[in-house]
Amino acid sequence: MVSELRALYDKQGFVVVPGLISDEEQKELREACDRVIALTREGKWPHRRTVGKQFPPFGDDNPDSWGVQHVMHPDLGEPAFARWYTSQPLSDVVKQLLECGDEDLEMELFNLLINPLGHSFALRWHRDDVGEKASEEEEREALQKWHFGVQWNTALYRDSCLYVVPGSHRIPRTTEQRKHSETMEPPTDPLAMPGAVQLTLQPGETVFYNSNILHCATYSSAQRRATLHANMGNVKGGATRARNVLQHGLTWMKGDTFREGLTEKGKAMLDRLIAMQEKAGDVGYSLAG
């Protein structure tokens, strides 16, 4: 039987779930975020999302950052991130949404979204692994494959950055929606996109979403942000998610130090990711800009 949460996720393309972080975990994660954000802004952590670049490779052309990549990396020395990523309350929701068991869960990405310091900006409307110029038929074919992974944002502070078009994970864009999503230009008003809604998360709330839903985001330099941004896969999807995940560069995850810091459950999830990586070969990049 399909759970109510899964049914709502299938219909909307997203669901908001509270309470996946305890008060103690929230304090621990906020402190860990403060440390890795400071390292990134001081130029001591090179794996970051740079202002002026929306998608990987992010490069290093701008000193300002809107994200921190690879927060589970052992060189950061912050075990709280891996503990939470492999925690039971979180994986229980993922299993409902992907309709799978612990034995199917595949470790993917865990990054951090932060506020830039220099100026506010927006990311353009997009689907994570479908190009902006894809034809209606190409789009329809891609959307039919995107059922083996889920992405989420967990807010550690109030977060109103994300905009989505509910239900757009199932159908190609309309002519009017294409006008708002075929260029490299970010929106001046995200709500001008037909069907768009703004999602507001309170501290501790998580929005799980199909990353091929039409979505964009705004980044305010005046509003503090530390939002845990991650995804997880179902190994039954094979290589369907390889490009979207591996384009971020995950060779460090093969190291002994990272592996030794994981629980047995985490090690099994990692093994499934490495198996996908070894089969996929050169995956390239999903999007430009």
Coordinates of C-alpha atoms in Angstrom, one line a residue:
M1 CA 0.0 0.0 0.0
V2 CA 1.3 3.5 -0.9
S3 CA 1.8 5.7 2.1
E4 CA 0.0 9.1 2.4
L5 CA 3.4 10.8 2.3
R6 CA 4.4 8.9 -0.9
A7 CA 1.0 9.7 -2.5
L8 CA 1.4 13.4 -1.8
Y9 CA 5.0 13.3 -3.0
D10 CA 3.9 11.6 -6.3
K11 CA 1.2 14.2 -6.8
Q12 CA 3.1 17.4 -5.9
G13 CA 6.7 16.5 -6.5
F14 CA 7.5 17.6 -3.0
V15 CA 6.6 17.1 0.7
V16 CA 7.5 19.0 3.8
V17 CA 8.4 16.9 6.9
P18 CA 9.1 18.4 10.4
G19 CA 11.1 16.9 13.2
L20 CA 13.9 15.0 11.5
I21 CA 16.5 16.8 13.6
S22 CA 16.4 16.8 17.4
D23 CA 17.2 19.9 19.4
E24 CA 20.5 18.5 20.3
E25 CA 21.3 17.6 16.6
Q26 CA 20.2 21.1 15.5
K27 CA 22.6 22.7 17.9
E28 CA 25.4 20.4 16.8
L29 CA 24.7 20.9 13.1
R30 CA 24.5 24.7 13.4
E31 CA 27.9 24.8 15.2
A32 CA 29.4 22.5 12.5
C33 CA 27.9 24.7 9.8
D34 CA 29.4 27.8 11.4
R35 CA 32.8 26.3 11.3
V36 CA 32.7 25.1 7.7
I37 CA 31.2 28.4 6.5
A38 CA 34.0 30.3 8.2
L39 CA 36.6 28.1 6.5
T40 CA 35.0 28.5 3.1
R41 CA 34.7 32.3 3.4
E42 CA 38.3 32.5 4.6
G43 CA 39.5 30.7 1.5
K44 CA 40.5 27.6 3.4
W45 CA 38.0 25.2 1.9
P46 CA 38.1 25.2 -1.9
H47 CA 35.0 23.1 -2.6
R48 CA 32.3 25.7 -2.8
R49 CA 29.6 27.1 -5.0
T50 CA 30.7 30.5 -6.3
V51 CA 28.6 33.5 -6.9
G52 CA 28.1 34.0 -10.6
K53 CA 28.0 30.3 -11.4
Q54 CA 24.8 28.4 -11.1
F55 CA 25.9 24.8 -11.8
P56 CA 29.1 22.7 -11.8
P57 CA 31.9 23.1 -12.5
F58 CA 31.8 26.1 -10.1
G59 CA 35.4 27.3 -10.6
D60 CA 37.0 29.9 -8.4
D61 CA 36.3 33.2 -10.2
N62 CA 34.4 35.0 -7.4
P63 CA 35.5 35.2 -3.8
D64 CA 31.9 35.1 -2.6
S65 CA 30.1 31.8 -2.0
W66 CA 26.5 30.5 -1.9
G67 CA 27.3 26.9 -1.0
V68 CA 29.8 24.6 0.6
Q69 CA 30.4 21.3 -1.2
H70 CA 31.2 17.9 0.3
V71 CA 30.4 18.6 4.0
M72 CA 31.0 14.9 4.9
H73 CA 34.6 15.2 3.6
P74 CA 37.0 13.9 6.4
D75 CA 39.3 16.9 5.9
L76 CA 36.6 19.1 7.4
G77 CA 36.5 17.0 10.5
E78 CA 32.8 17.4 11.1
P79 CA 31.3 13.9 11.8
A80 CA 27.9 15.4 12.7
F81 CA 27.0 15.6 9.0
A82 CA 27.6 11.9 8.2
R83 CA 25.8 10.9 11.4
W84 CA 22.7 12.8 10.4
Y85 CA 22.8 11.8 6.7
T86 CA 22.7 8.1 7.8
S87 CA 20.3 8.6 10.7
Q88 CA 17.2 6.4 11.0
P89 CA 14.5 9.1 11.0
L90 CA 15.9 10.6 7.8
S91 CA 16.4 7.3 6.0
D92 CA 12.9 6.1 7.1
V93 CA 11.3 9.0 5.1
V94 CA 13.6 8.4 2.1
K95 CA 12.6 4.7 2.1
Q96 CA 8.9 5.7 2.1
L97 CA 9.4 8.1 -0.8
L98 CA 11.5 5.7 -2.9
E99 CA 9.5 2.6 -1.8
C100 CA 12.7 0.7 -1.0
G101 CA 14.5 -0.9 2.0
D102 CA 17.8 -0.1 3.8
E103 CA 19.5 -2.6 1.5
D104 CA 18.7 -0.3 -1.5
L105 CA 19.8 3.0 -0.2
E106 CA 22.7 4.6 -2.1
M107 CA 24.8 7.4 -0.7
E108 CA 24.9 10.5 -2.9
L109 CA 25.6 14.2 -2.2
F110 CA 25.6 16.3 0.9
N111 CA 26.2 20.0 0.6
L112 CA 25.3 23.2 2.4
L113 CA 23.5 26.2 1.0
I114 CA 24.4 29.6 2.6
N115 CA 23.8 33.2 2.1
P116 CA 26.3 35.2 -0.1
L117 CA 27.9 38.2 1.5
G118 CA 28.3 40.5 -1.5
H119 CA 25.0 40.7 -3.1
S120 CA 21.6 39.0 -3.5
F121 CA 20.9 36.9 -6.6
A122 CA 18.7 34.1 -8.0
L123 CA 19.3 30.8 -9.8
R124 CA 17.4 30.3 -13.0
W125 CA 14.4 28.0 -13.4
H126 CA 15.6 24.5 -14.2
R127 CA 15.3 20.8 -13.7
D128 CA 18.5 19.3 -12.3
D129 CA 19.1 16.7 -15.1
V130 CA 17.1 17.9 -18.0
G131 CA 18.6 20.6 -20.3
E132 CA 16.7 23.9 -20.7
K133 CA 16.4 23.3 -24.5
A134 CA 15.2 19.8 -24.3
S135 CA 12.2 19.1 -26.6
E136 CA 8.9 18.1 -25.2
E137 CA 9.6 14.4 -26.1
E138 CA 13.1 14.5 -24.6
E139 CA 11.6 16.0 -21.5
R140 CA 8.8 13.5 -21.2
E141 CA 11.3 10.6 -21.6
A142 CA 13.7 12.0 -18.9
L143 CA 10.9 12.6 -16.4
Q144 CA 9.7 9.0 -16.7
K145 CA 13.2 7.8 -15.5
W146 CA 13.5 10.1 -12.5
H147 CA 12.0 7.9 -9.7
F148 CA 15.1 6.4 -8.1
G149 CA 16.3 9.3 -6.0
V150 CA 15.1 12.1 -3.8
Q151 CA 16.6 15.5 -2.9
W152 CA 16.0 17.6 0.2
N153 CA 16.6 20.9 1.9
T154 CA 16.7 20.9 5.7
A155 CA 16.5 24.4 7.2
L156 CA 18.6 25.2 10.3
Y157 CA 17.2 28.8 10.1
R158 CA 14.0 30.1 8.6
D159 CA 14.4 29.6 4.8
S160 CA 12.1 31.0 2.0
C161 CA 14.6 30.6 -0.8
L162 CA 13.0 27.8 -2.8
Y163 CA 10.3 28.1 -5.5
V164 CA 8.7 25.1 -7.3
V165 CA 6.0 24.4 -9.7
P166 CA 3.9 21.6 -8.1
G167 CA 3.3 18.6 -10.4
S168 CA 5.9 19.7 -13.0
H169 CA 8.0 16.6 -12.2
R170 CA 5.4 14.6 -14.2
I171 CA 4.8 16.6 -17.3
P172 CA 6.8 18.6 -19.9
R173 CA 6.7 22.4 -19.7
T174 CA 3.9 24.4 -21.3
T175 CA 4.8 27.0 -23.9
E176 CA 4.5 29.8 -21.3
Q177 CA 6.7 27.9 -18.8
R178 CA 9.4 27.4 -21.5
K179 CA 9.6 31.2 -21.9
H180 CA 10.6 31.4 -18.3
S181 CA 13.1 28.6 -18.3
E182 CA 14.9 28.3 -21.7
T183 CA 17.5 31.0 -21.1
M184 CA 20.4 31.4 -18.8
E185 CA 18.7 34.4 -17.2
P186 CA 17.5 34.2 -13.6
P187 CA 14.0 35.5 -12.9
T188 CA 13.4 39.0 -11.6
D189 CA 10.1 37.7 -10.1
P190 CA 10.1 33.9 -9.5
L191 CA 6.3 33.9 -9.1
A192 CA 5.9 35.1 -12.7
M193 CA 6.5 31.4 -13.7
P194 CA 3.0 29.9 -14.3
G195 CA 2.1 27.6 -11.4
A196 CA 5.0 28.6 -9.1
V197 CA 4.8 28.6 -5.3
Q198 CA 7.3 29.8 -2.7
L199 CA 8.2 27.3 0.0
T200 CA 9.0 28.6 3.5
L201 CA 10.7 26.2 5.9
Q202 CA 10.9 26.8 9.6
P203 CA 14.1 25.7 11.5
G204 CA 14.1 21.9 11.6
E205 CA 11.7 21.4 8.7
T206 CA 12.8 19.4 5.6
V207 CA 11.4 19.7 2.1
F208 CA 11.9 16.5 0.1
Y209 CA 11.5 17.0 -3.7
N210 CA 12.0 15.4 -7.0
S211 CA 14.9 17.3 -8.4
N212 CA 13.5 17.3 -11.9
I213 CA 10.6 19.4 -10.7
L214 CA 10.8 22.9 -12.1
H215 CA 12.5 24.9 -9.4
C216 CA 14.6 28.0 -8.8
A217 CA 15.9 29.8 -5.7
T218 CA 16.7 33.3 -4.5
Y219 CA 19.7 34.1 -2.3
S220 CA 19.6 37.1 0.0
S221 CA 22.9 38.5 1.3
A222 CA 20.9 40.0 4.2
Q223 CA 19.3 36.8 5.5
R224 CA 21.3 34.2 7.4
R225 CA 21.1 30.8 5.7
A226 CA 22.4 27.4 6.6
T227 CA 20.4 24.8 4.8
L228 CA 21.4 21.2 4.5
H229 CA 21.1 20.2 0.9
A230 CA 21.4 16.5 0.0
N231 CA 20.1 13.6 -2.0
M232 CA 20.0 9.9 -1.8
G233 CA 19.3 7.2 -4.3
N234 CA 17.7 3.8 -4.8
V235 CA 20.2 1.4 -6.2
K236 CA 17.5 -0.2 -8.3
G237 CA 17.8 2.8 -10.6
G238 CA 21.2 1.6 -11.9
A239 CA 23.0 4.4 -13.7
T240 CA 20.0 6.7 -14.3
R241 CA 21.3 9.1 -11.6
A242 CA 25.0 8.8 -12.4
R243 CA 25.6 12.1 -14.2
N244 CA 23.6 14.2 -11.7
V245 CA 25.6 12.8 -8.8
L246 CA 29.1 12.1 -10.1
Q247 CA 29.5 15.5 -11.9
H248 CA 30.2 17.0 -8.5
G249 CA 33.5 15.0 -8.1
L250 CA 33.3 12.3 -5.4
T251 CA 36.6 10.4 -5.7
W252 CA 37.4 11.5 -2.1
M253 CA 34.6 9.2 -0.9
K254 CA 36.7 6.2 -1.9
G255 CA 39.3 7.0 0.7
D256 CA 39.9 4.9 3.8
T257 CA 39.5 7.8 6.2
F258 CA 36.0 8.6 5.0
R259 CA 34.9 5.0 5.1
E260 CA 36.2 4.4 8.6
G261 CA 34.1 7.2 9.9
L262 CA 30.8 5.7 8.8
T263 CA 28.5 3.3 10.5
E264 CA 28.0 -0.1 8.9
K265 CA 24.8 1.2 7.3
G266 CA 26.8 4.2 5.9
K267 CA 29.5 1.9 4.5
A268 CA 26.9 -0.2 2.7
M269 CA 25.4 2.9 1.2
L270 CA 28.8 4.1 0.1
D271 CA 29.6 0.7 -1.5
R272 CA 26.5 1.1 -3.7
L273 CA 27.6 4.6 -4.8
I274 CA 31.2 3.4 -5.6
A275 CA 29.7 0.5 -7.7
M276 CA 27.7 3.0 -9.7
Q277 CA 30.7 5.3 -10.2
E278 CA 32.9 2.4 -11.5
K279 CA 30.3 1.4 -14.0
A280 CA 29.4 4.9 -15.2
G281 CA 32.7 6.2 -16.7
D282 CA 32.8 9.8 -17.9
V283 CA 29.5 11.4 -17.1
G284 CA 30.0 15.1 -18.1
Y285 CA 27.7 17.8 -16.7
S286 CA 23.9 18.0 -16.6
L287 CA 23.4 21.8 -17.2
A288 CA 25.3 24.9 -18.3
G289 CA 25.4 28.2 -16.5

